[in-house]
Short mmCIF file of C-alpha atoms and ligand atoms in Angstrom, two decimals:
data_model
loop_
_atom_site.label_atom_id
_atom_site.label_comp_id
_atom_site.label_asym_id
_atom_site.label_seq_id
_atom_site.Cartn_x
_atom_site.Cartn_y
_atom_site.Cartn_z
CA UNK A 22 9.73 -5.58 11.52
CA UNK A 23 9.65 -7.99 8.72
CA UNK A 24 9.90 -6.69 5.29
CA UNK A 25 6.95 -6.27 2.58
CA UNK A 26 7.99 -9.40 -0.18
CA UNK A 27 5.53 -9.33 -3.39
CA UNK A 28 4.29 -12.83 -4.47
CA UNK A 29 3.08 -12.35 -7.62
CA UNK A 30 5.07 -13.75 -10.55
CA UNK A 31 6.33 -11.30 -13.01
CA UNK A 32 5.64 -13.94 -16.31
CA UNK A 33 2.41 -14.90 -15.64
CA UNK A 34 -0.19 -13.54 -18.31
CA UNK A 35 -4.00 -13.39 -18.54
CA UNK A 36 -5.58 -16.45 -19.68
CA UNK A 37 -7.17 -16.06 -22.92
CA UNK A 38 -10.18 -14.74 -23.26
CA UNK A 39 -13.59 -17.41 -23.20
CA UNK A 40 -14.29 -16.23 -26.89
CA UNK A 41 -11.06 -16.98 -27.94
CA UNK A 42 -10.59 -20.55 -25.87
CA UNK A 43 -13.88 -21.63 -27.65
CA UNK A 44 -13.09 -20.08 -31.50
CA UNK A 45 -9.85 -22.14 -31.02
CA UNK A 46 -11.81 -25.48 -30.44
CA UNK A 47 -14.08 -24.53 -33.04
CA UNK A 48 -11.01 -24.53 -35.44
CA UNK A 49 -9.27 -27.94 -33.81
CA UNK A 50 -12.78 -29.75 -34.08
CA UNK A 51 -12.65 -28.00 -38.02
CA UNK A 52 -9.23 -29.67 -38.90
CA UNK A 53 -8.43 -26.42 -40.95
CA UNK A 54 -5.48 -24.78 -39.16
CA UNK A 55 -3.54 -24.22 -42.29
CA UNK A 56 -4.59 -20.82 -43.30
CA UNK A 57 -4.87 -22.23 -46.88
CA UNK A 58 -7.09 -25.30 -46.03
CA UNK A 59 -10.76 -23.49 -46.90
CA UNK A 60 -14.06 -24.89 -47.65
CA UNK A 61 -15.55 -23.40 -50.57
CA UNK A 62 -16.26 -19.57 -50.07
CA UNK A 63 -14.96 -19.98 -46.36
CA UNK A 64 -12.24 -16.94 -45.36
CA UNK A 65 -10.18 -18.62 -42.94
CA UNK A 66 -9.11 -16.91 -39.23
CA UNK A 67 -5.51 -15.64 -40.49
CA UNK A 68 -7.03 -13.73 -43.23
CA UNK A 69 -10.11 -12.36 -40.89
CA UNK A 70 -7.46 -11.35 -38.62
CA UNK A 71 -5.74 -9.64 -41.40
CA UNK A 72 -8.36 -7.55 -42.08
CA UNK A 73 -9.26 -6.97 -38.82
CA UNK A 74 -6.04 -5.94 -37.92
CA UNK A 75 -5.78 -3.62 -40.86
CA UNK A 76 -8.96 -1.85 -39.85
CA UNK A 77 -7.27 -1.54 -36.06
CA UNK A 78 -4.18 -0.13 -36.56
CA UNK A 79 -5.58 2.24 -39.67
CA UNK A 80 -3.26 0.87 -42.06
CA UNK A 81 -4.36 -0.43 -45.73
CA UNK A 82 -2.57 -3.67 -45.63
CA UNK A 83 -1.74 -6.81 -42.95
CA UNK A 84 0.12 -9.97 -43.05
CA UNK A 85 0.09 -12.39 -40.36
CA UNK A 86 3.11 -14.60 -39.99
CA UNK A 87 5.21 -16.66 -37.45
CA UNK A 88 7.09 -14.27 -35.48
CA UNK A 89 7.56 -10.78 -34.80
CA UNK A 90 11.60 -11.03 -36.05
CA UNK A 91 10.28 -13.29 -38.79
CA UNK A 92 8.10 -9.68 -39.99
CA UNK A 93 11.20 -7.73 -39.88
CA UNK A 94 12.91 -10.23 -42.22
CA UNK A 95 10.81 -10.07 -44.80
CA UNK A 96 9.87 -6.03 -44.28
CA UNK A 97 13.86 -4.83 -45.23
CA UNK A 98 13.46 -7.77 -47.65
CA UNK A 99 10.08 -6.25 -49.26
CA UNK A 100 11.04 -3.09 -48.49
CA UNK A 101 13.92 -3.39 -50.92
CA UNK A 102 17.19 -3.85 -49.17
CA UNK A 103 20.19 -5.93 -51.06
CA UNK A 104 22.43 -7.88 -49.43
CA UNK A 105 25.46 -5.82 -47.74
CA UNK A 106 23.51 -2.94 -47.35
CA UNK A 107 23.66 -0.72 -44.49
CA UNK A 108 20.55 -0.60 -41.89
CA UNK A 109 20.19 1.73 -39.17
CA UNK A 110 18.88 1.04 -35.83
CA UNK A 111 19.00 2.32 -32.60
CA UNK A 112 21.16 0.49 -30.08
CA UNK A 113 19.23 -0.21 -27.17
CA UNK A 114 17.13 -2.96 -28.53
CA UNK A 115 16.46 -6.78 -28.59
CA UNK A 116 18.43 -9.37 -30.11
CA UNK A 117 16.21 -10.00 -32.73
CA UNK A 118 16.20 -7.05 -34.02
CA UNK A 119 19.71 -6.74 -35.50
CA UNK A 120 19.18 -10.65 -36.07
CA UNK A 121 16.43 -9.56 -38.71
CA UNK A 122 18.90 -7.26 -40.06
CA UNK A 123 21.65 -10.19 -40.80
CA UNK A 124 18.98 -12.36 -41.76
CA UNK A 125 18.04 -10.01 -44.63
CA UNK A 126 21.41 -9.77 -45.80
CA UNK A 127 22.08 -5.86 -44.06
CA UNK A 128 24.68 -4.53 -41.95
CA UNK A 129 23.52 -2.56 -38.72
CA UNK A 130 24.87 0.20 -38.10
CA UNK A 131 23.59 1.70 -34.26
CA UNK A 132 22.31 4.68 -32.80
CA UNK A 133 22.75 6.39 -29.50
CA UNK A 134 19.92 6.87 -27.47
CA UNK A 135 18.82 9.20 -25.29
CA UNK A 136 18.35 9.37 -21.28
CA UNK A 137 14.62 8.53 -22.35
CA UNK A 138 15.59 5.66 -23.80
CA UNK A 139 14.32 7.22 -27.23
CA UNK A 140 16.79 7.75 -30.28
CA UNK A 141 19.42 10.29 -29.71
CA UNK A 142 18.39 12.36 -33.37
CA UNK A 143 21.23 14.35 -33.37
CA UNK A 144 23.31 11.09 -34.04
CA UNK A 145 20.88 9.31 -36.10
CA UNK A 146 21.42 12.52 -38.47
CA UNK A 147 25.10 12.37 -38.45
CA UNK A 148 24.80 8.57 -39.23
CA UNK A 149 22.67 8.95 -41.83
CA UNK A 150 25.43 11.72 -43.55
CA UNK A 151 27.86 9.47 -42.82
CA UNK A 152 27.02 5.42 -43.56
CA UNK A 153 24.75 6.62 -46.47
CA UNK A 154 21.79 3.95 -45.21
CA UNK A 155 19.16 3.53 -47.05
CA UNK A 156 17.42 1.80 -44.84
CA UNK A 157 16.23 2.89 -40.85
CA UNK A 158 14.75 0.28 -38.64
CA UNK A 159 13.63 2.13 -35.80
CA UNK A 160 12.91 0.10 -32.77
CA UNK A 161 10.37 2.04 -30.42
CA UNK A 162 12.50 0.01 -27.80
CA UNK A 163 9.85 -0.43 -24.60
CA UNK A 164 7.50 1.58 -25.80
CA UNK A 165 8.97 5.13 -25.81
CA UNK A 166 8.34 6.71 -28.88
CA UNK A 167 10.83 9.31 -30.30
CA UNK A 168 9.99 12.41 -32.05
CA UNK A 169 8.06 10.77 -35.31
CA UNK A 170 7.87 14.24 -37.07
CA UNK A 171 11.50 15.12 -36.90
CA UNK A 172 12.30 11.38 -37.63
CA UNK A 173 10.44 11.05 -41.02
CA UNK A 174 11.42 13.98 -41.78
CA UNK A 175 15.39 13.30 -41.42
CA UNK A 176 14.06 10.31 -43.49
CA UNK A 177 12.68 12.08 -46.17
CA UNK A 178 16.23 14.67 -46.43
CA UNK A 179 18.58 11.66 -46.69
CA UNK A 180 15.82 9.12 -48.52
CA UNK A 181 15.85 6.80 -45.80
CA UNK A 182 13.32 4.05 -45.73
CA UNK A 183 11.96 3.58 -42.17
CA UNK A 184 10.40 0.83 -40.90
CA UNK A 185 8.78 0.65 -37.75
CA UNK A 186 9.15 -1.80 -35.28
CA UNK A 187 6.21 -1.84 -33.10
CA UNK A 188 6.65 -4.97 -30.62
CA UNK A 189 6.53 -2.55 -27.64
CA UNK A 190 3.90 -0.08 -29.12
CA UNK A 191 0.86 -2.46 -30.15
CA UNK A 192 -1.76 0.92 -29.46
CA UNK A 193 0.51 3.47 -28.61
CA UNK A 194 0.81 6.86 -30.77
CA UNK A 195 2.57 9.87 -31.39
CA UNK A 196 0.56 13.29 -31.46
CA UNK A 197 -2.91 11.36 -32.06
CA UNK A 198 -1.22 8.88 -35.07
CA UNK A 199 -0.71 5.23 -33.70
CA UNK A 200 2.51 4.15 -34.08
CA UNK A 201 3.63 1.94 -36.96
CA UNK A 202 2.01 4.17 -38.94
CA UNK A 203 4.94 6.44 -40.02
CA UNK A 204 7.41 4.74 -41.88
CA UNK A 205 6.66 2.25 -45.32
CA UNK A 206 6.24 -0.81 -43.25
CA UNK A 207 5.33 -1.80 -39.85
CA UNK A 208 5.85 -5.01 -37.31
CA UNK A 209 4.60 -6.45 -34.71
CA UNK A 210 4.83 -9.73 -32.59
CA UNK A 211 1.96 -11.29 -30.63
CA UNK A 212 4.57 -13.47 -28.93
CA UNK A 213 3.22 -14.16 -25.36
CA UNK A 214 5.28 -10.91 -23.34
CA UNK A 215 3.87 -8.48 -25.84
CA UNK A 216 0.59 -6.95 -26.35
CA UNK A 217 -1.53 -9.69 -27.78
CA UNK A 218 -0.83 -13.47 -27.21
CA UNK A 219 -0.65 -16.50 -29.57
CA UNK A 220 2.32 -17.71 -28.07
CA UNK A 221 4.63 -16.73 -31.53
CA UNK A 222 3.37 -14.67 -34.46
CA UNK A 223 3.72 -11.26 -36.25
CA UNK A 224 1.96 -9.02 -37.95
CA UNK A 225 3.20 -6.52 -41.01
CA UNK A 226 1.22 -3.87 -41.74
CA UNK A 227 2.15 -1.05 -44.78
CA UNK A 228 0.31 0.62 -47.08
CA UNK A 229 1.86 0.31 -50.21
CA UNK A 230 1.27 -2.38 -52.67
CA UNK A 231 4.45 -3.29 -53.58
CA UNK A 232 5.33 -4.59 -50.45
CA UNK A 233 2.35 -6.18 -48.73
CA UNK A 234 2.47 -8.22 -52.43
CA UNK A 235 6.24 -9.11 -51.79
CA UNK A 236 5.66 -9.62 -48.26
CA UNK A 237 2.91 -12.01 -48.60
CA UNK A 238 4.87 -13.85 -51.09
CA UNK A 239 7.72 -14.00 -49.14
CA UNK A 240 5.62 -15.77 -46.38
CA UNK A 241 5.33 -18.77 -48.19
CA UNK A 242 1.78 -18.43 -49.57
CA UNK A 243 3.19 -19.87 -53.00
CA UNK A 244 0.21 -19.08 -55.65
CA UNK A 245 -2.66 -18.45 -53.06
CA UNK A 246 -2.12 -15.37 -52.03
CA UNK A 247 -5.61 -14.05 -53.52
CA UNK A 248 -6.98 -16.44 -50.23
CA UNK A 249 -5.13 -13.20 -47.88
CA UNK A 250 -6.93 -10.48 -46.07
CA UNK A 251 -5.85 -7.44 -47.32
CA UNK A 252 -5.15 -7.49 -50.73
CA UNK A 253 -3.56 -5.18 -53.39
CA UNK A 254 -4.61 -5.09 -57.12
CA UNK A 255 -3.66 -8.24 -59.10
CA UNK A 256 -1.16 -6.67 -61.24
CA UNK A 257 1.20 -6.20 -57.82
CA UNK A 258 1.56 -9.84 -57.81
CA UNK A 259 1.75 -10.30 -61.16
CA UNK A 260 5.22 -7.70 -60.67
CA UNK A 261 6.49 -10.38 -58.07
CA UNK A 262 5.05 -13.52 -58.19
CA UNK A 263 8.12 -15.24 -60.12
CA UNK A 264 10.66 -13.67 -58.89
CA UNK A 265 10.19 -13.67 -54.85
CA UNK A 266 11.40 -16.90 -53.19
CA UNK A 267 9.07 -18.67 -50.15
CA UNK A 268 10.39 -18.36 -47.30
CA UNK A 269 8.08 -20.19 -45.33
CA UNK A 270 6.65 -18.56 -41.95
CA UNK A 271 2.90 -18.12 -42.12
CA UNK A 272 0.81 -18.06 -39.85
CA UNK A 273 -2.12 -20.43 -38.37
CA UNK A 274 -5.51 -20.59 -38.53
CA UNK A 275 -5.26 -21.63 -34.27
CA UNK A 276 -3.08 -18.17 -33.24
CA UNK A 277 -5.12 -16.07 -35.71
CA UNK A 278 -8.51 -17.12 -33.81
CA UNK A 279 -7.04 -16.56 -30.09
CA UNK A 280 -5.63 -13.56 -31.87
CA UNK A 281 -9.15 -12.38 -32.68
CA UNK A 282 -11.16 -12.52 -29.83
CA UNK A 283 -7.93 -10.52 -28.11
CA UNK A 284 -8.50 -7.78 -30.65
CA UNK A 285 -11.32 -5.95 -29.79
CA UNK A 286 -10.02 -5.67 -25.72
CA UNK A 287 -6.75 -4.35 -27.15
CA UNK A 288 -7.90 -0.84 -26.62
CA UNK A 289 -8.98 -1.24 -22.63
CA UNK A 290 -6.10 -3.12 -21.87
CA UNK A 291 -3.53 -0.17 -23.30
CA UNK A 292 -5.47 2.19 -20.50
CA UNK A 293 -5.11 -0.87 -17.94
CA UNK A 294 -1.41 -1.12 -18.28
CA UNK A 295 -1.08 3.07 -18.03
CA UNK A 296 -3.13 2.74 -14.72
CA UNK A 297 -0.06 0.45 -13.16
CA UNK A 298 2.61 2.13 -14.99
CA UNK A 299 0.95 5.44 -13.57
CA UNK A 300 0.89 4.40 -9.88
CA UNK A 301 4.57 2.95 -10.02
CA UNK A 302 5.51 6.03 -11.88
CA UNK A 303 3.90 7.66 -8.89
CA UNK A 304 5.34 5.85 -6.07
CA UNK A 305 8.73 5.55 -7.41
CA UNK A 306 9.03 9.17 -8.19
CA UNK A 307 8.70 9.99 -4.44
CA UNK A 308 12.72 9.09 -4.31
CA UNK A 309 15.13 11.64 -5.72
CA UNK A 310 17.89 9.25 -5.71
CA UNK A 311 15.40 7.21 -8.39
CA UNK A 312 15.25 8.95 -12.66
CA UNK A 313 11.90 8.15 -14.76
CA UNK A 314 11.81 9.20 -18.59
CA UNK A 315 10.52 12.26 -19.60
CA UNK A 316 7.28 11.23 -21.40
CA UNK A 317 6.68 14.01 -23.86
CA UNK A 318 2.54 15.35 -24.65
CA UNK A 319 3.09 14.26 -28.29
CA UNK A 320 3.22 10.60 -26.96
CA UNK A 321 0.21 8.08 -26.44
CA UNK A 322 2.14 5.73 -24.39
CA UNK A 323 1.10 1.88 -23.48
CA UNK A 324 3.09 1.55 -19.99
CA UNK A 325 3.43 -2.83 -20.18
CA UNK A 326 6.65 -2.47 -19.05
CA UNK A 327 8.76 0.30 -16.79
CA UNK A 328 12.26 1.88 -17.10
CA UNK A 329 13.97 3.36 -14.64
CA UNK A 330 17.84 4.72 -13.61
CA UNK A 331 19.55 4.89 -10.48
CA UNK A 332 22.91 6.98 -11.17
CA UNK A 333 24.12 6.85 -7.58
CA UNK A 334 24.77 2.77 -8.27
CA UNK A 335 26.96 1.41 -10.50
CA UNK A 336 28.49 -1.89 -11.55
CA UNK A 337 29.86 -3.04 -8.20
CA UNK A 338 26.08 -1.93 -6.05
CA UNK A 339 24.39 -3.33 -8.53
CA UNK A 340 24.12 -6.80 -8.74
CA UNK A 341 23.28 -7.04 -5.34
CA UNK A 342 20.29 -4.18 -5.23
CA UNK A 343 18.93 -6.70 -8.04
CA UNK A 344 19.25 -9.28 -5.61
CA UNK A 345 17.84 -7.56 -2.60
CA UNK A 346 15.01 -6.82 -4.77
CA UNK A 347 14.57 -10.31 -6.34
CA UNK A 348 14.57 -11.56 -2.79
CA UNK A 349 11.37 -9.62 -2.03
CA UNK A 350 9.95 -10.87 -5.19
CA UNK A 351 10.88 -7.79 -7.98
CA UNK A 352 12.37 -9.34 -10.48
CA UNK A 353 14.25 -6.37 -11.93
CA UNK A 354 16.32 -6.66 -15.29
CA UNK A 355 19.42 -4.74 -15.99
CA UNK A 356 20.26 -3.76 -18.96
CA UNK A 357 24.11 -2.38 -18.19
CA UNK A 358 25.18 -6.36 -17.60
CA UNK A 359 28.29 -6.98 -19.79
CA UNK A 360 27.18 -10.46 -20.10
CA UNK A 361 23.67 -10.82 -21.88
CA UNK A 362 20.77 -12.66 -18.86
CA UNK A 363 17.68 -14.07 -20.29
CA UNK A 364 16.07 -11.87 -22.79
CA UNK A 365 17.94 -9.14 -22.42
CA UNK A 366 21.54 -8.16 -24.19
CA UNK A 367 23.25 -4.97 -24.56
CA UNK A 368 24.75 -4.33 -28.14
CA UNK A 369 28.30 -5.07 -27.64
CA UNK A 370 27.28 -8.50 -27.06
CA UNK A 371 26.46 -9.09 -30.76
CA UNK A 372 29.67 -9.79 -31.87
CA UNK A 373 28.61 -10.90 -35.51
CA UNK A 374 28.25 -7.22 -36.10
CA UNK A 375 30.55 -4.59 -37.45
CA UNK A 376 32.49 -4.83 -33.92
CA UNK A 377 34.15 -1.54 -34.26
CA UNK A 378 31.14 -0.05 -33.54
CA UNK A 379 31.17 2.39 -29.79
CA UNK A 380 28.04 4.08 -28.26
CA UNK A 381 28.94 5.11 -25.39
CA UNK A 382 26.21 7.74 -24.79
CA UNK A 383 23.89 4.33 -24.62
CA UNK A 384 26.15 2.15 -22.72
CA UNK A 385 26.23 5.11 -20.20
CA UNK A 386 22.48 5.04 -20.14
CA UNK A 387 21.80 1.24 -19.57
CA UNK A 388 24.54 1.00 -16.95
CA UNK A 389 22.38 2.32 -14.03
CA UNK A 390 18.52 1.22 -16.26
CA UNK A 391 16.61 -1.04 -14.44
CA UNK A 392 13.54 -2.23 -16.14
CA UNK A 393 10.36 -4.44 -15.32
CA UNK A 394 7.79 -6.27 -16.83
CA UNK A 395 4.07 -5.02 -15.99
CA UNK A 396 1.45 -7.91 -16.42
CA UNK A 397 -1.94 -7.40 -16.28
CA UNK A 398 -2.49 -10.23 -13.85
CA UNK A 399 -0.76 -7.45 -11.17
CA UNK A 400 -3.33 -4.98 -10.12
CA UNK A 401 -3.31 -1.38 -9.46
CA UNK A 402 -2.63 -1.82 -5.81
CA UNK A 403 0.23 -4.29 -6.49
CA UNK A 404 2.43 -0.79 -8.08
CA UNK A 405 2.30 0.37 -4.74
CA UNK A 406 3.90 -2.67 -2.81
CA UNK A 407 6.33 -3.14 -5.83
CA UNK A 408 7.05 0.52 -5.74
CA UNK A 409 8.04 0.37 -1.88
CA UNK A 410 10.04 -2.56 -2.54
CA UNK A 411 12.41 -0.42 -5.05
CA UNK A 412 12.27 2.71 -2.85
CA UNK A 413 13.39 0.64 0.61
CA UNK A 414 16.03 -1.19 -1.93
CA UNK A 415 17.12 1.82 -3.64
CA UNK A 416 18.28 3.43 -0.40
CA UNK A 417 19.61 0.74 0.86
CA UNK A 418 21.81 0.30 -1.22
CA UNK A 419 22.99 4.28 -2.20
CA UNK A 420 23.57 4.02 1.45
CA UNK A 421 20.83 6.70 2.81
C1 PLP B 506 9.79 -9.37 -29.11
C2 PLP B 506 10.50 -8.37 -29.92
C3 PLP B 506 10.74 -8.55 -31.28
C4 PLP B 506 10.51 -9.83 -32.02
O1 PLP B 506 9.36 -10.47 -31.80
P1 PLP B 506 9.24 -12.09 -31.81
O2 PLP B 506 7.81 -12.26 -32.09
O3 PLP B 506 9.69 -12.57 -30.48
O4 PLP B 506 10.12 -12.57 -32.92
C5 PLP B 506 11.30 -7.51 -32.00
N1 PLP B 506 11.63 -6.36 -31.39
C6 PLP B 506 11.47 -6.16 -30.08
C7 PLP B 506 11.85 -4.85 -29.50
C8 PLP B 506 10.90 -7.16 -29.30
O5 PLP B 506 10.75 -6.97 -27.99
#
């Protein structure tokens, strides 16, 4: 009997919606893609989106700019951190998330995580006694969001400054609060594997004036920031203006209109992805040999992507269950590979960080994690062939 292969490829988005297609000629046909470059009275699409944004995620202020690591830059830069400083962050993340950190001048100091992929608090507390951080740049790494109660309130003991990165929890929450809105300043990236898609982009969001002033600054909108979305009373600028350099990474009139018309299906789409993550969940937890995370109640999750371990393989089963998988179409990524593959890198790999730095709770983790991508271009009933796939593969290769 010939074996099931999926055909779908894993990278393939939605297209963008008709509303957005035509907004974005509207604004080619305009000429006006610089988000300064307004008619008279005009608000142009970045700072719509801005607001808009704002008004979706429930937070006061929002910035769009170039990239989601481009946010995180100028967040620990707004949010006050000096060069040398320490910044914690948990160590199952992506790359450009301790490359914000160098960027801004800090020094990361990791985090275990848990066996739900979520920050191990125990350790986060002993690293906050011990490295004296000021600064905590929690990554809600694929989506799984850690306790946010005990967190900001660890923060709040030590007088840690957390800042949220949200790049895997565009709608998601944590006991009815959507997440990003916990610590002083939240990102985003509407890069095109993430929630929204304008190809590269980021949002900040934050509440306090302060730093949505420094932030926008920072962005390069040299002295027309009164043309931005959200805005803070004029005498936050007037505290910054002069003394925050440009560095340059707005964003465009073109993203923030495809951005726009993806806003208001934002909400639908977060159940869409927990219908596929729910039937793979489902299918996959039919095999013992197979671990899912514990999602707790407190969490509203937004399943775009999957984790799951395998602890009866390890490092020499491994590369060819990937395989066996990949040859039926499942493009699986591991996250245990000493040598970083494509997007994804395991912490040691960093080597222009403090390399005395072991977390071997994590490293046990992501040695048996296998993790895939969940595009809403598969359907519901496409969990169920990919789910088979894994189960056949999984036994196959623990030998059962
Ligand atoms: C994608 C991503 C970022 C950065 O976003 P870009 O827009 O690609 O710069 C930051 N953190 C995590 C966890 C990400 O996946």
């Amino acid at each position: 009997m010939s074996k099931t292969v999926f055909e779908k490829p894993f990278t393939q988005q939605e297209a963008i919606p008709a509303a957005g297609i035509e907004h974005a000629v509207e604004v080619l046909r305009s000429g006006r893609l610089h988000r300064y470059n307004t008619l008279p009275g005009e608000t142009s699409e970045a700072a719509l989106l801005e607001r808009e944004y704002a008004q979706w995620q429930g937070a006061k202020y929002c910035l769009a700019c170039a990239s989601g690591g481009y946010a995180l830059h100028i967040a620990l830069k707004a949010a006050g951190l000096k060069p040398g400083d320490a910044v914690l962050s948990n160590a199952f993340t992506l790359a450009p998330v301790p490359g914000a950190i160098d960027n801004a001048g800090g020094r990361a100091v990791l985090v275990e995580i848990d066996e739900n992929y979520r920050v191990d608090l125990a350790h986060l507390e002993a690293q906050m006694a011990e490295s004296g951080a000021r600064f905590f740049l929690l990554s809600h790494m694929r989506g799984h969001v850690a306790d946010m109660d005990a967190i900001v309130s660890l923060c709040d003991r030590f007088g840690v400054t957390l800042i949220e990165d949200c790049a895997h929890t565009m709608g998601a929450a944590w006991n009815g609060r959507r997440s990003g809105n916990f610590g002083r300043v939240a990102c985003f990236s509407t890069q095109t594997y993430k929630h929204m898609n304008s190809g590269e982009g980021g949002l900040l969001t934050t509440d306090d004036d302060q730093v949505i002033a420094r932030a926008i600054v920072y962005s390069g909108s040299y002295m027309l920031y009164e043309r931005h979305g959200t805005l803070p009373e004029p005498s936050a600028f007037a505290a910054v203006r002069l003394d925050t350099p440009n560095y340059s990474g707005r964003m465009d009139n073109l993203r923030a209109a495809i951005l726009r018309a993806q806003l208001p299906a934002l909400e639908d789409n977060c159940h869409r992805w927990n219908e596929r993550y729910a039937a793979l969940a489902e299918r996959l937890a039919t095999n013992p040999a197979i671990q899912l995370p514990r999602r707790p109640a407190q969490e509203t999750m937004v399943g775009s992507s999957l984790q799951f371990r395998v602890p009866g393989l390890d490092e020499r089963t491994i590369p060819d269950f990937i395989s066996a998988c990949a040859a039926r179409g499942v493009e699986l990524k591991w996250f245990g590979g000493a040598e970083p593959h494509g997007f994804t890198s395991r912490y040691d790999s960093w080597h222009y960080l403090d390399n005395d730095q072991h977390l071997p709770r994590t490293l046990e983790i992501l040695a048996t994690t296998f993790d895939l991508r969940i595009p809403l271009t598969f359907d519901v009933a496409d969990m169920a062939v990919i789910g088979e796939i894994i189960d056949d593969e999984v036994n196959a290769a623990a030998g059962n």
